[in-house]
């Protein structure tokens, strides 16, 4: 954590009241000018900030502004780290928050801004109950193509080891700067895992119980961009591939901003928190089995009020985009894609080898996160899905 300069008392208004999407980091200076931002609170993943070229690209537009930098957070951010950033932000009294990095940096910035604006303590604010006050403008600049955090109204953190999600429209960044140039330096593993995350977001959004006429086109276009380009991500990826992945990831983020994620994400979280499996890799292991599971939906176990026919139609649409005829073929195709990009497909590959391990994972699943899934999950169904993946 480095405090570069002192700051002055902020005015908490902005001329930009809805999310604006920019395609170049070169636009940030003009956006800051429009906001009247003489002081900036910069939340950054240091490696991404320097390695992506963002630091160099932003140098000129930040040179004559008061900047406070916060970098002290983990990949899986803890409440204590958010509170440390919150205290620094309050001291800085900055007029704008600038977030640069992957999903973690963006979520940290969103949470700091959200908590700072509320009249209640952060722990109470984890569950908004109305009267939520907007914070300062947030400019989100992703350096990965995958999390979609620049487009969403929720953010995640860990409280006493438990993953929590905070959701409110005021959490969504004011401006998203989606510049594929900044993703060129992503390590191969980061590019793969973030791309897999975006792919799973798009798939899950399509079958979510909240899928609608706005989310479905976003998710469909996201898949059309991600599917042909994901095998080519990483070091040496072409400009065209990086641009397609960035656009696809952003569209997937816009889709889940409406629908939220479903079972594949819900079942993946214990793999990350308990075993340290990278998020995108964890979700990718589960997306195929959940596809098959959802294809078996019936009247009795359907979560979607529109009925099982709607769910099955969505599943058909998804597998057709894979070039497959049914869910089983689709799941096999997905497994092949995951293998091709070098990510694990079996729980045994990440250390889950026994019934005891399965029960421990199942016990950590947040069942509320399964409510968006179109087919209901019983505890027994959760255990079986895990067990079949060993």
Coordinates of C-alpha atoms in Angstrom, one line a residue:
X1 CA 0.0 0.0 0.0
X2 CA 1.4 3.3 -1.0
X3 CA -0.1 6.8 -0.5
X4 CA 1.2 8.9 -3.3
X5 CA -0.4 12.3 -2.4
X6 CA -2.8 13.9 0.0
X7 CA -6.3 14.6 -1.3
X8 CA -9.0 17.1 -0.8
X9 CA -12.7 16.9 0.2
X10 CA -14.7 15.2 -2.6
X11 CA -17.9 16.3 -4.2
X12 CA -19.8 13.1 -4.7
X13 CA -21.7 13.9 -7.8
X14 CA -21.0 12.8 -11.3
X15 CA -22.3 13.8 -14.7
X16 CA -22.3 10.1 -15.7
X17 CA -25.3 8.4 -14.0
X18 CA -25.4 5.1 -16.0
X19 CA -22.7 2.7 -17.1
X20 CA -20.7 3.9 -20.0
X21 CA -18.4 1.5 -21.9
X22 CA -15.2 2.7 -23.4
X23 CA -12.9 0.6 -25.6
X24 CA -9.5 2.2 -24.9
X25 CA -7.6 3.0 -21.8
X26 CA -6.7 6.2 -23.6
X27 CA -10.2 7.5 -22.9
X28 CA -9.8 7.5 -19.1
X29 CA -8.3 11.0 -19.0
X30 CA -11.4 12.5 -20.7
X31 CA -13.7 10.5 -18.4
X32 CA -11.9 11.8 -15.3
X33 CA -12.1 15.4 -16.7
X34 CA -15.8 15.0 -17.3
X35 CA -16.2 13.8 -13.7
X36 CA -14.2 16.7 -12.4
X37 CA -11.9 14.2 -10.7
X38 CA -9.0 16.1 -9.2
X39 CA -8.4 13.2 -6.8
X40 CA -8.4 9.5 -7.5
X41 CA -8.4 6.3 -5.3
X42 CA -6.6 3.7 -7.3
X43 CA -7.3 0.0 -6.5
X44 CA -4.8 -2.2 -8.4
X45 CA -3.4 -5.6 -8.7
X46 CA 0.2 -4.5 -8.8
X47 CA 1.4 -7.2 -11.2
X48 CA -1.5 -6.6 -13.6
X49 CA -1.2 -2.9 -13.3
X50 CA 2.5 -2.8 -14.3
X51 CA 2.6 -5.9 -16.6
X52 CA -0.5 -5.0 -18.7
X53 CA 0.8 -1.6 -19.6
X54 CA -2.0 0.1 -17.7
X55 CA 0.4 2.0 -15.5
X56 CA 2.2 3.5 -18.5
X57 CA -1.1 4.2 -20.3
X58 CA -2.6 6.0 -17.3
X59 CA 0.5 7.9 -16.3
X60 CA -0.2 11.1 -18.1
X61 CA -3.9 11.4 -17.1
X62 CA -3.0 10.7 -13.5
X63 CA 0.1 12.9 -13.3
X64 CA -1.7 16.1 -12.3
X65 CA -4.3 14.5 -10.0
X66 CA -4.0 13.5 -6.4
X67 CA -3.7 9.7 -6.3
X68 CA -4.0 7.2 -3.4
X69 CA -3.0 3.6 -4.3
X70 CA -4.3 0.5 -2.5
X71 CA -2.9 -2.9 -3.4
X72 CA -3.1 -5.0 -0.2
X73 CA -5.5 -7.8 -1.0
X74 CA -5.4 -11.5 -2.0
X75 CA -6.9 -13.3 -5.0
X76 CA -9.7 -14.4 -2.7
X77 CA -10.3 -11.1 -0.8
X78 CA -11.0 -11.1 2.9
X79 CA -13.3 -8.7 4.7
X80 CA -10.4 -7.4 6.7
X81 CA -8.6 -6.4 3.5
X82 CA -11.6 -4.6 2.2
X83 CA -11.9 -2.8 5.5
X84 CA -8.3 -1.7 5.3
X85 CA -8.9 -0.3 1.9
X86 CA -12.1 1.3 3.1
X87 CA -10.2 3.2 5.9
X88 CA -7.6 4.4 3.4
X89 CA -10.3 5.6 1.0
X90 CA -12.1 7.5 3.8
X91 CA -8.8 9.2 4.7
X92 CA -8.1 10.0 1.0
X93 CA -11.6 11.5 0.4
X94 CA -11.1 10.9 -3.3
X95 CA -13.7 11.9 -5.9
X96 CA -13.4 8.8 -8.1
X97 CA -12.3 5.2 -7.6
X98 CA -10.2 3.7 -10.4
X99 CA -9.9 -0.1 -10.4
X100 CA -7.3 -1.9 -12.5
X101 CA -6.8 -5.7 -12.6
X102 CA -8.7 -8.9 -12.7
X103 CA -12.1 -9.6 -11.0
X104 CA -10.6 -9.3 -7.5
X105 CA -9.3 -5.8 -7.9
X106 CA -12.6 -4.7 -9.5
X107 CA -14.6 -6.3 -6.7
X108 CA -12.5 -4.8 -4.0
X109 CA -13.0 -1.3 -5.5
X110 CA -16.8 -1.9 -5.8
X111 CA -17.0 -3.0 -2.2
X112 CA -14.9 -0.1 -0.8
X113 CA -17.1 2.3 -2.6
X114 CA -20.3 0.6 -1.5
X115 CA -19.4 0.3 2.1
X116 CA -18.1 3.9 2.3
X117 CA -21.4 5.3 1.2
X118 CA -23.6 3.4 3.7
X119 CA -24.7 4.6 7.1
X120 CA -24.5 1.1 8.6
X121 CA -21.5 -1.0 9.5
X122 CA -20.0 -3.2 6.7
X123 CA -21.2 -6.5 8.2
X124 CA -24.7 -5.2 8.3
X125 CA -24.3 -3.7 4.7
X126 CA -23.5 -7.2 3.4
X127 CA -27.3 -7.7 3.1
X128 CA -28.8 -4.5 1.7
X129 CA -32.2 -3.8 3.2
X130 CA -33.1 -0.6 1.3
X131 CA -31.9 3.0 1.6
X132 CA -28.6 2.2 -0.1
X133 CA -26.7 5.4 -0.9
X134 CA -24.7 5.7 -4.2
X135 CA -21.0 6.2 -3.7
X136 CA -18.4 8.0 -5.9
X137 CA -18.1 7.1 -9.5
X138 CA -16.1 3.9 -10.2
X139 CA -14.1 3.3 -13.4
X140 CA -13.3 -0.4 -13.9
X141 CA -10.5 -1.4 -16.2
X142 CA -10.2 -5.2 -16.5
X143 CA -6.8 -6.6 -17.4
X144 CA -8.2 -10.1 -17.9
X145 CA -11.0 -11.4 -20.2
X146 CA -13.2 -13.4 -18.0
X147 CA -14.6 -12.2 -14.7
X148 CA -17.1 -9.7 -16.2
X149 CA -16.8 -7.8 -12.9
X150 CA -16.7 -4.5 -14.7
X151 CA -20.3 -5.1 -15.8
X152 CA -22.0 -6.5 -12.7
X153 CA -23.9 -5.1 -9.7
X154 CA -22.4 -7.6 -7.3
X155 CA -19.0 -8.3 -5.6
X156 CA -17.6 -11.2 -3.6
X157 CA -15.5 -11.4 -0.5
X158 CA -14.7 -13.9 2.2
X159 CA -16.0 -13.4 5.7
X160 CA -14.5 -15.9 8.3
X161 CA -13.6 -18.2 5.4
X162 CA -17.1 -18.1 3.9
X163 CA -17.7 -16.7 0.5
X164 CA -20.2 -13.8 0.5
X165 CA -21.8 -11.9 -2.3
X166 CA -23.0 -8.3 -2.0
X167 CA -25.6 -7.2 -4.6
X168 CA -27.1 -3.8 -5.4
X169 CA -27.4 -1.7 -8.5
X170 CA -25.2 1.0 -6.9
X171 CA -22.3 -1.5 -6.9
X172 CA -22.1 -1.7 -10.7
X173 CA -19.2 0.5 -11.9
X174 CA -20.1 3.8 -13.5
X175 CA -17.7 3.3 -16.4
X176 CA -16.1 0.1 -17.9
X177 CA -13.0 0.4 -20.0
X178 CA -12.7 -2.8 -22.0
X179 CA -9.4 -2.6 -23.8
X180 CA -7.9 -5.8 -25.3
X181 CA -4.5 -4.3 -25.4
X182 CA -4.3 -4.7 -21.6
X183 CA -4.8 -8.4 -21.8
X184 CA -1.8 -9.2 -24.0
X185 CA 0.5 -9.9 -21.0
X186 CA -1.8 -12.3 -19.3
X187 CA 0.0 -15.5 -18.3
X188 CA -1.3 -18.6 -20.2
X189 CA -3.0 -20.1 -17.1
X190 CA -4.8 -16.8 -16.3
X191 CA -5.9 -16.4 -19.8
X192 CA -7.3 -19.9 -19.9
X193 CA -9.0 -19.8 -16.5
X194 CA -10.6 -16.4 -17.0
X195 CA -11.8 -17.5 -20.5
X196 CA -13.3 -20.6 -19.0
X197 CA -15.1 -18.5 -16.4
X198 CA -16.6 -16.3 -19.0
X199 CA -17.7 -19.3 -21.1
X200 CA -19.4 -20.9 -18.0
X201 CA -21.1 -17.6 -17.1
X202 CA -22.6 -17.4 -20.6
X203 CA -23.8 -21.0 -20.5
X204 CA -25.3 -20.7 -17.1
X205 CA -27.0 -17.4 -17.9
X206 CA -28.8 -19.0 -20.8
X207 CA -30.4 -21.6 -18.6
X208 CA -30.9 -19.5 -15.5
X209 CA -34.4 -19.1 -14.1
X210 CA -33.9 -15.4 -14.6
X211 CA -33.0 -15.5 -18.3
X212 CA -35.0 -13.0 -20.2
X213 CA -35.2 -11.1 -23.5
X214 CA -32.3 -8.9 -22.6
X215 CA -29.9 -11.5 -21.0
X216 CA -30.3 -14.2 -23.7
X217 CA -28.9 -12.1 -26.6
X218 CA -26.0 -11.0 -24.4
X219 CA -25.2 -14.6 -23.4
X220 CA -25.7 -16.0 -26.9
X221 CA -23.4 -13.4 -28.5
X222 CA -20.9 -14.1 -25.7
X223 CA -20.8 -17.8 -26.6
X224 CA -20.5 -17.0 -30.3
X225 CA -17.4 -15.0 -29.5
X226 CA -15.9 -17.2 -26.8
X227 CA -16.3 -20.7 -28.3
X228 CA -14.1 -20.3 -31.4
X229 CA -11.5 -18.1 -29.7
X230 CA -11.0 -19.8 -26.3
X231 CA -8.6 -22.5 -27.7
X232 CA -6.3 -19.7 -28.9
X233 CA -6.0 -17.6 -25.8
X234 CA -2.8 -16.9 -23.9
X235 CA 0.7 -15.9 -24.8
X236 CA 1.0 -15.0 -28.5
X237 CA -2.8 -14.7 -29.0
X238 CA -3.6 -12.5 -31.9
X239 CA -5.2 -9.1 -31.6
X240 CA -8.4 -10.5 -33.0
X241 CA -8.6 -13.3 -30.5
X242 CA -7.9 -10.9 -27.6
X243 CA -10.6 -8.5 -28.8
X244 CA -13.2 -11.3 -29.2
X245 CA -12.4 -12.7 -25.8
X246 CA -12.7 -9.3 -24.1
X247 CA -16.0 -8.5 -25.9
X248 CA -17.3 -12.0 -25.1
X249 CA -16.4 -11.8 -21.4
X250 CA -18.0 -8.4 -21.1
X251 CA -21.2 -9.6 -22.7
X252 CA -21.2 -12.7 -20.4
X253 CA -20.8 -10.2 -17.5
X254 CA -23.8 -8.2 -18.7
X255 CA -25.8 -11.4 -19.0
X256 CA -25.1 -12.6 -15.4
X257 CA -25.7 -9.1 -14.1
X258 CA -29.3 -9.9 -15.0
X259 CA -29.6 -13.6 -14.4
X260 CA -26.8 -14.5 -11.9
X261 CA -24.9 -17.7 -12.2
X262 CA -26.3 -21.2 -11.3
X263 CA -25.2 -24.6 -10.1
X264 CA -21.8 -24.9 -11.8
X265 CA -20.6 -21.8 -10.0
X266 CA -22.3 -22.7 -6.7
X267 CA -20.7 -26.1 -6.7
X268 CA -17.3 -24.7 -7.7
X269 CA -16.8 -22.4 -4.8
X270 CA -15.7 -25.2 -2.3
X271 CA -13.1 -26.4 -4.8
X272 CA -11.6 -22.9 -4.7
X273 CA -11.9 -22.1 -1.0
X274 CA -11.0 -25.6 0.2
X275 CA -8.6 -26.9 -2.3
X276 CA -7.2 -23.7 -4.0
X277 CA -8.4 -24.6 -7.5
X278 CA -8.5 -21.5 -9.7
X279 CA -12.0 -20.3 -10.1
X280 CA -12.3 -20.7 -13.8
X281 CA -10.8 -24.2 -13.7
X282 CA -13.2 -25.2 -10.9
X283 CA -16.3 -24.0 -12.7
X284 CA -15.1 -25.7 -16.0
X285 CA -14.9 -29.1 -14.3
X286 CA -18.6 -28.8 -13.3
X287 CA -20.2 -27.2 -16.3
X288 CA -20.6 -30.4 -18.3
X289 CA -22.1 -32.5 -15.5
X290 CA -24.5 -29.7 -14.7
X291 CA -25.5 -29.5 -18.3
X292 CA -26.4 -33.2 -18.2
X293 CA -28.2 -32.8 -14.9
X294 CA -30.3 -29.9 -16.2
X295 CA -31.2 -31.8 -19.3
X296 CA -33.1 -34.2 -17.0
X297 CA -35.4 -31.6 -15.6
X298 CA -39.0 -32.5 -15.1
X299 CA -42.2 -30.9 -13.8
X300 CA -41.5 -32.0 -10.2
X301 CA -38.0 -30.7 -9.9
X302 CA -38.2 -27.6 -12.1
X303 CA -37.2 -24.3 -10.5
X304 CA -38.2 -22.2 -13.5
X305 CA -41.8 -21.0 -13.3
X306 CA -42.0 -21.1 -17.1
X307 CA -41.7 -24.9 -16.9
X308 CA -39.4 -27.7 -18.0
X309 CA -40.0 -27.2 -21.7
X310 CA -38.4 -23.7 -21.5
X311 CA -35.4 -25.2 -19.7
X312 CA -35.0 -28.0 -22.2
X313 CA -35.3 -25.5 -25.1
X314 CA -32.4 -23.5 -23.6
X315 CA -30.3 -26.6 -23.2
X316 CA -31.0 -27.5 -26.8
X317 CA -29.9 -24.0 -27.9
X318 CA -26.7 -24.4 -25.9
X319 CA -25.7 -27.8 -27.3
X320 CA -26.5 -26.7 -30.8
X321 CA -24.0 -23.9 -30.4
X322 CA -21.4 -26.6 -29.6
X323 CA -22.4 -28.4 -32.8
X324 CA -23.9 -31.3 -30.8
X325 CA -27.2 -33.1 -30.9
X326 CA -27.9 -33.6 -27.2
X327 CA -26.7 -32.9 -23.7
X328 CA -24.5 -35.9 -23.4
X329 CA -22.7 -35.0 -26.6
X330 CA -22.5 -31.4 -25.4
X331 CA -20.9 -32.4 -22.1
X332 CA -18.3 -34.6 -23.9
X333 CA -17.6 -31.7 -26.3
X334 CA -17.1 -29.4 -23.3
X335 CA -14.7 -31.9 -21.7
X336 CA -12.7 -32.0 -24.8
X337 CA -12.5 -28.2 -24.9
X338 CA -11.4 -28.0 -21.3
X339 CA -8.7 -30.7 -21.9
X340 CA -7.5 -28.9 -25.0
X341 CA -6.8 -25.7 -23.1
X342 CA -5.0 -27.6 -20.4
X343 CA -7.4 -27.5 -17.5
X344 CA -8.5 -30.4 -15.3
X345 CA -11.8 -32.3 -15.8
X346 CA -11.8 -34.7 -12.9
X347 CA -11.9 -34.0 -9.2
X348 CA -9.3 -36.7 -8.7
X349 CA -6.8 -34.4 -10.5
X350 CA -7.2 -31.7 -7.8
X351 CA -7.1 -34.1 -4.8
X352 CA -10.7 -35.2 -4.3
X353 CA -10.3 -39.0 -4.1
X354 CA -12.8 -40.4 -1.5
X355 CA -16.4 -40.3 -0.3
X356 CA -15.2 -38.3 2.8
X357 CA -13.8 -35.6 0.5
X358 CA -17.1 -35.5 -1.4
X359 CA -19.1 -35.1 1.7
X360 CA -16.8 -32.3 2.9
X361 CA -17.2 -30.5 -0.4
X362 CA -21.0 -30.9 -0.4
X363 CA -21.3 -29.7 3.2
X364 CA -19.7 -26.3 2.1
X365 CA -22.1 -25.7 -0.8
X366 CA -24.3 -22.6 -0.3
X367 CA -27.7 -24.0 -1.2
X368 CA -29.1 -20.5 -1.7
X369 CA -26.8 -20.2 -4.7
X370 CA -28.5 -23.2 -6.3
X371 CA -31.9 -21.4 -6.5
X372 CA -31.0 -19.8 -9.8
X373 CA -30.5 -23.3 -11.4
X374 CA -33.4 -24.5 -13.5
X375 CA -33.4 -27.9 -11.9
X376 CA -33.6 -28.3 -8.2
X377 CA -30.7 -29.9 -6.3
X378 CA -31.2 -32.2 -3.3
X379 CA -28.2 -32.8 -1.0
X380 CA -28.0 -36.3 -2.4
X381 CA -27.9 -34.9 -6.0
X382 CA -25.0 -32.6 -5.0
X383 CA -23.0 -35.5 -3.5
X384 CA -23.7 -37.7 -6.5
X385 CA -22.5 -35.1 -9.0
X386 CA -19.3 -34.6 -7.1
X387 CA -18.8 -38.4 -6.6
X388 CA -19.3 -39.1 -10.3
X389 CA -16.5 -36.6 -11.1
X390 CA -13.8 -38.4 -9.0

